[in-house]
Short mmCIF file of C-alpha atoms in Angstrom, two decimals:
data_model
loop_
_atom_site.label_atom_id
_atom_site.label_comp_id
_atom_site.label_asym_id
_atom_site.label_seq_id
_atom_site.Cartn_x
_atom_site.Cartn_y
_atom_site.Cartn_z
CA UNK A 631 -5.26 -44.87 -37.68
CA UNK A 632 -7.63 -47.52 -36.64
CA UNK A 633 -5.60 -48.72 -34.10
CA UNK A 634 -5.68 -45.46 -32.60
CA UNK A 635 -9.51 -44.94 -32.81
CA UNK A 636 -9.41 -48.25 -30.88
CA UNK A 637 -7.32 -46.88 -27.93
CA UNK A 638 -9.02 -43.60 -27.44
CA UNK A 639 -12.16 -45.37 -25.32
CA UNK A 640 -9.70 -46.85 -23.14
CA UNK A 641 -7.94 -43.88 -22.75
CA UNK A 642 -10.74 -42.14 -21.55
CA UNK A 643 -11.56 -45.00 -19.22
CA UNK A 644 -8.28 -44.26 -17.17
CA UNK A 645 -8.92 -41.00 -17.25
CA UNK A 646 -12.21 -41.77 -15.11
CA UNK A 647 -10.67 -43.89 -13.11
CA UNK A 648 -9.64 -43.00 -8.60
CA UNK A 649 -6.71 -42.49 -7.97
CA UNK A 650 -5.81 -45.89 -5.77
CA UNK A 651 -6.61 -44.69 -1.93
CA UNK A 652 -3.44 -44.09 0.19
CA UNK A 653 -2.09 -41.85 -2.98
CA UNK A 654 -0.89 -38.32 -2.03
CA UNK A 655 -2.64 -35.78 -3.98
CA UNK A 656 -0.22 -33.84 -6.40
CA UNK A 657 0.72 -30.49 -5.81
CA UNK A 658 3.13 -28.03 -7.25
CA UNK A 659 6.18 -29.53 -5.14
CA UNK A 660 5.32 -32.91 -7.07
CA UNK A 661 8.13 -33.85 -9.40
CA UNK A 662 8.04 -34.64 -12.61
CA UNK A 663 4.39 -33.16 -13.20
CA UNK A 664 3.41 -30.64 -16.18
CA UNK A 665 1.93 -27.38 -15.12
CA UNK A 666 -1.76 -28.78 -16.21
CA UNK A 667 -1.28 -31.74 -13.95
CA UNK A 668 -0.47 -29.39 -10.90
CA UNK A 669 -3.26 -29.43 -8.40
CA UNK A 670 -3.07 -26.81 -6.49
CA UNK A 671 -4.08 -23.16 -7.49
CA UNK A 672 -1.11 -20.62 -8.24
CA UNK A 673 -1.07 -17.50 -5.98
CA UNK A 674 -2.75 -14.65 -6.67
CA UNK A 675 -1.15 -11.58 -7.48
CA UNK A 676 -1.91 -8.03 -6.98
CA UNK A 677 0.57 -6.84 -9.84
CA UNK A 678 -1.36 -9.18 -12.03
CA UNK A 679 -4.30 -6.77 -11.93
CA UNK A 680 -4.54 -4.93 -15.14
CA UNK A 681 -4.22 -1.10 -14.80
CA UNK A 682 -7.47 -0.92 -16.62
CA UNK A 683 -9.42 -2.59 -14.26
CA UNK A 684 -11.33 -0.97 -11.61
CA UNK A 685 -11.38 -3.44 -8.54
CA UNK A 686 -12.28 -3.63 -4.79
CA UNK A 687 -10.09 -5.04 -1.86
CA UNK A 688 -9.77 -5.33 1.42
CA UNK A 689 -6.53 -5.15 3.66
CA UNK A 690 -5.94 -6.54 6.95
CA UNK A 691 -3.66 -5.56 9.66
CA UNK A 692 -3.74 -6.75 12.60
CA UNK A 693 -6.96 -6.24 14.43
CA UNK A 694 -7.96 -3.49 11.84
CA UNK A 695 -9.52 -3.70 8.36
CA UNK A 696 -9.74 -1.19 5.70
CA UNK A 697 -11.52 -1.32 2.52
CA UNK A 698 -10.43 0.71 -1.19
CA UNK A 699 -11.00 1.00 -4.82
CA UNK A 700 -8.40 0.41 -7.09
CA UNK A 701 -9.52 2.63 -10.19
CA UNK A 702 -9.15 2.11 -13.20
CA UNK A 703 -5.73 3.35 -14.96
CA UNK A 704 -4.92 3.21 -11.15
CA UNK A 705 -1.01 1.46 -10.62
CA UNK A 706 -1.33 -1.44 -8.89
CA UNK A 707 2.25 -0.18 -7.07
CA UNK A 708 -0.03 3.06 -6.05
CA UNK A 709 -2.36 0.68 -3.85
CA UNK A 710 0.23 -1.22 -2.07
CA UNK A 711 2.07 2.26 -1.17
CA UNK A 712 -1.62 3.22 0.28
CA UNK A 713 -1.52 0.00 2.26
CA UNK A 714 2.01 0.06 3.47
CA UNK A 715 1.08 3.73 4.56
CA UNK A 716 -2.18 2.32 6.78
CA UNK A 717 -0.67 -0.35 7.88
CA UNK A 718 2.17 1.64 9.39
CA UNK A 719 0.18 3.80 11.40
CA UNK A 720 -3.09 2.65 11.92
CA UNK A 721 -2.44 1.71 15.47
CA UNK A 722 -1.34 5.22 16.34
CA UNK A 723 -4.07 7.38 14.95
CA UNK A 724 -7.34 6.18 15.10
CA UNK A 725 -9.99 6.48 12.42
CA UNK A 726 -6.88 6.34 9.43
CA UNK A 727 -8.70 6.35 6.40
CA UNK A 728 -8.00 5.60 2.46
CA UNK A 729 -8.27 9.15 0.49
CA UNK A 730 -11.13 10.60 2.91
CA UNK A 731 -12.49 14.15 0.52
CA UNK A 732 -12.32 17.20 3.08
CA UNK A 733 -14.36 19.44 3.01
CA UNK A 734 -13.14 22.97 1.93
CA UNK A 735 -9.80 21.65 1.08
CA UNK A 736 -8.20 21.62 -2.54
CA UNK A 737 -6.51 18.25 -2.20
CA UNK A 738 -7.30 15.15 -1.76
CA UNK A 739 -5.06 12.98 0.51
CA UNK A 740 -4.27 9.09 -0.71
CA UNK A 741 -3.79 8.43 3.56
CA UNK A 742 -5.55 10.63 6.37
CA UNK A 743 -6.98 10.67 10.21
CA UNK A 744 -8.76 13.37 11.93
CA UNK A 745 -8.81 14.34 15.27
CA UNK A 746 -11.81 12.93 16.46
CA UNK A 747 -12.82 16.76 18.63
CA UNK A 748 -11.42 19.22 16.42
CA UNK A 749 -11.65 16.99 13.04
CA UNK A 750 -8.25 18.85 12.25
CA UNK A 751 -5.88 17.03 10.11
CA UNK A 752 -3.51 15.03 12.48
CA UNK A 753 -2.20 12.78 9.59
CA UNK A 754 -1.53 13.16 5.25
CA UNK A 755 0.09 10.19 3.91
CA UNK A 756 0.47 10.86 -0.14
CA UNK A 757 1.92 8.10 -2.41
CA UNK A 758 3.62 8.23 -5.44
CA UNK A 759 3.87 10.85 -7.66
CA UNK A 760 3.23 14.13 -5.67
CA UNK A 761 2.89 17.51 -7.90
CA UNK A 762 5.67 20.33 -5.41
CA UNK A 763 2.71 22.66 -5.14
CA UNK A 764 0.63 20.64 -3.12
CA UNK A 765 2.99 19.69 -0.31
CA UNK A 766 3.88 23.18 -0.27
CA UNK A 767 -0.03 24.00 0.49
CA UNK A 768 -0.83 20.95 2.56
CA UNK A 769 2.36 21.35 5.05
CA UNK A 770 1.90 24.94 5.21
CA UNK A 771 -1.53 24.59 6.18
CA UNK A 772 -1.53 21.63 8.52
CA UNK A 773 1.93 22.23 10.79
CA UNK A 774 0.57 20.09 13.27
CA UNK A 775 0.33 17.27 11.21
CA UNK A 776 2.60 14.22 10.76
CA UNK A 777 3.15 13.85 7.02
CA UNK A 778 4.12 10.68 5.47
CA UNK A 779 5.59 10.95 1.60
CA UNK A 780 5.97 7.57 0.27
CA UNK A 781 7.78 6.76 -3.10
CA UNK A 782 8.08 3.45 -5.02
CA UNK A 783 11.59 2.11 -4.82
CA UNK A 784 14.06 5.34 -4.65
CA UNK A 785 16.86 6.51 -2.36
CA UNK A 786 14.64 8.50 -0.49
CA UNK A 787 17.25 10.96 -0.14
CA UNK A 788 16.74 13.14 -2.99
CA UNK A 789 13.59 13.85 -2.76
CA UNK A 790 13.48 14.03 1.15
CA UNK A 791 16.09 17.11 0.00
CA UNK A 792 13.83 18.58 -2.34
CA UNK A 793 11.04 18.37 0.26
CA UNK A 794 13.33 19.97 3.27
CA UNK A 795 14.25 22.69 0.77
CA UNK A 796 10.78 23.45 -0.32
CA UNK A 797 9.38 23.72 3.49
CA UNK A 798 12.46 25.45 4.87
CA UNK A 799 10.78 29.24 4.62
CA UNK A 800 7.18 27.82 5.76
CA UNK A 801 8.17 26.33 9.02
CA UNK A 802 9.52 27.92 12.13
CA UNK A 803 12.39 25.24 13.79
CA UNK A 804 13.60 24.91 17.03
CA UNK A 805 12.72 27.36 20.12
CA UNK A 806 10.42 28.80 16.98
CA UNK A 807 8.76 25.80 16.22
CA UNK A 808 7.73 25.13 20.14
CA UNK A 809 6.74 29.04 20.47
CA UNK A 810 4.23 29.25 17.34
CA UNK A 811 3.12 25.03 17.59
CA UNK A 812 3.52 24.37 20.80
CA UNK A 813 4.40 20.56 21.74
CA UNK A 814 1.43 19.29 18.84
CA UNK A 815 3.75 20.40 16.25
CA UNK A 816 4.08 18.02 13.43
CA UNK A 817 6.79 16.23 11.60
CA UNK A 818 7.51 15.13 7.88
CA UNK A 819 8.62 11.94 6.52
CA UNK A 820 9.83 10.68 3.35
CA UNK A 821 9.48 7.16 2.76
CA UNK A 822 10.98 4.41 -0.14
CA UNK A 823 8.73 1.23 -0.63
CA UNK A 824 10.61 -1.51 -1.99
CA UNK A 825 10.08 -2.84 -5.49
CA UNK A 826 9.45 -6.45 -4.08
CA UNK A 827 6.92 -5.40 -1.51
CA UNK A 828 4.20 -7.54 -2.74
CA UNK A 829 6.52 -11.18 -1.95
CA UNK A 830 7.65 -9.73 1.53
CA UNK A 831 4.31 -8.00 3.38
CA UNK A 832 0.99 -9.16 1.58
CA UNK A 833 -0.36 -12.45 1.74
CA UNK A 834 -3.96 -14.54 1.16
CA UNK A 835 -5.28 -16.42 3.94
CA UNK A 836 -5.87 -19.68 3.33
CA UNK A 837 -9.56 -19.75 2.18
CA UNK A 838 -9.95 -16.01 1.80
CA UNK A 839 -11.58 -14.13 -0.81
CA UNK A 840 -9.40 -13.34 -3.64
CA UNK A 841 -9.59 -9.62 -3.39
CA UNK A 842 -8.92 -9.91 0.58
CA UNK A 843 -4.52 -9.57 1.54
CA UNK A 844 -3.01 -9.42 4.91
CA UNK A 845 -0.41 -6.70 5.17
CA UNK A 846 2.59 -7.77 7.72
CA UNK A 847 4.93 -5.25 8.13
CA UNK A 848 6.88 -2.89 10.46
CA UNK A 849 8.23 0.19 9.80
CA UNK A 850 11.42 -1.40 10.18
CA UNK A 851 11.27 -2.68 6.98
CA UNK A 852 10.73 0.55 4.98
CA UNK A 853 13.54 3.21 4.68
CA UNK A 854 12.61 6.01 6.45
CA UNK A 855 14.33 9.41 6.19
CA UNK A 856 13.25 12.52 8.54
CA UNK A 857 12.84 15.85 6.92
CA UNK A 858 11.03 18.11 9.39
CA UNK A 859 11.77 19.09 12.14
CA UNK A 860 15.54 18.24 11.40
CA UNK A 861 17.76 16.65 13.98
CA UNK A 862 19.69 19.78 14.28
CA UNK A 863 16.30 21.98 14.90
CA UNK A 864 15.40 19.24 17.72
#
């Protein structure tokens, strides 16, 4: 015991000790370290956010930049679906924004732009869980629209079904379609985000806030599935 007592001020004078100069500086690729001797900071997660917590972040894509509120009891699989959505069509309609309140409408949508002279719906992106009344209202009211319904890792084919069949009396198709919309008529899309979409499209830059991600993806990497207007209606 006393020897012990006699060691511990020499331990601690180790401890203070430099590291000898021309020594690399450990990281998590050094071997043969315990995780408390690792030196460099694990990555952040998004899926480590509780549910609970209410939290603000930014995304970056490309040149643009869009900032949302995770609420709380808000998914954390919810947000990235929102980002995936912006991030795939952000370049084509200007002025996309993260669930934008309109005016004299019922619903809210997750993803939206106006048209910047009219300020008529050109694009609803919903995410998630989706109640069939609403698309039913939304697509029957905005048929000039592009829709975008994105679900968390599913064959997209199933619902994209249910969605085709639920539209099919609302929407005129073929020479119908170009008679009563002209060439601005819309389109709808069902899309499946994949359950590892954190790992492949978000990422911190080195230095960056913690609550700041850069989203790199294509639409390419999401599987898409058309279900208005139909191949056979085109």
């Amino acid at each position: 015991m006393a020897r012990a007592q006699s060691l511990a001020p020499l331990a601690l004078l180790l401890c203070a000790l430099p590291a000898a100069s021309g020594m690399a500086r450990p990281t998590s690729a050094t071997a043969g370290l315990a995780p408390s001797w690792r030196a460099d900071r694990p990555r952040q997660r998004l899926m480590d956010i509780p549910k609970r917590t209410r939290k603000k972040l930014t995304f970056i894509h490309g040149a643009h930049t869009i900032h949302l509120v995770k609420k709380e009891n808000e998914c954390v699989n919810h947000i990235l679906m929102k980002a995936l959505v912006w991030a795939t069509h952000v370049d084509a309609y200007s002025g996309l924004e993260i669930e934008r309140v309109l005016i004299g409408n019922r619903y809210t949508p997750d993803v939206v732009s106006l048209d910047e002279t009219s300020g008529e719906v050109v694009f609803w992106g919903e995410c998630g869980r989706v109640e069939l009344e609403k698309i039913a209202s939304i697509v029957e009211r905005f048929q000039r629209a592009r829709f975008v319904f994105a679900k968390w890792s599913i064959n997209p084919l199933g619902f994209a079904g249910q969605v085709s069949r639920l539209i099919a009396e609302g929407r005129p198709a073929g020479a119908d379609a170009e008679a009563a919309l002209g060439h601005a008529r819309g389109s709808v899309d069902v899309v499946s985000v994949p359950a590892d979409s954190e790992e492949r499209f978000f990422s911190q830059r080195k230095g960056a806030d913690a609550s700041t991600w850069v989203v790199a993806v294509d639409r390419a990497d999401l599987n898409w599935v058309r279900v208005w207007p139909s191949a056979a209606a085109d």
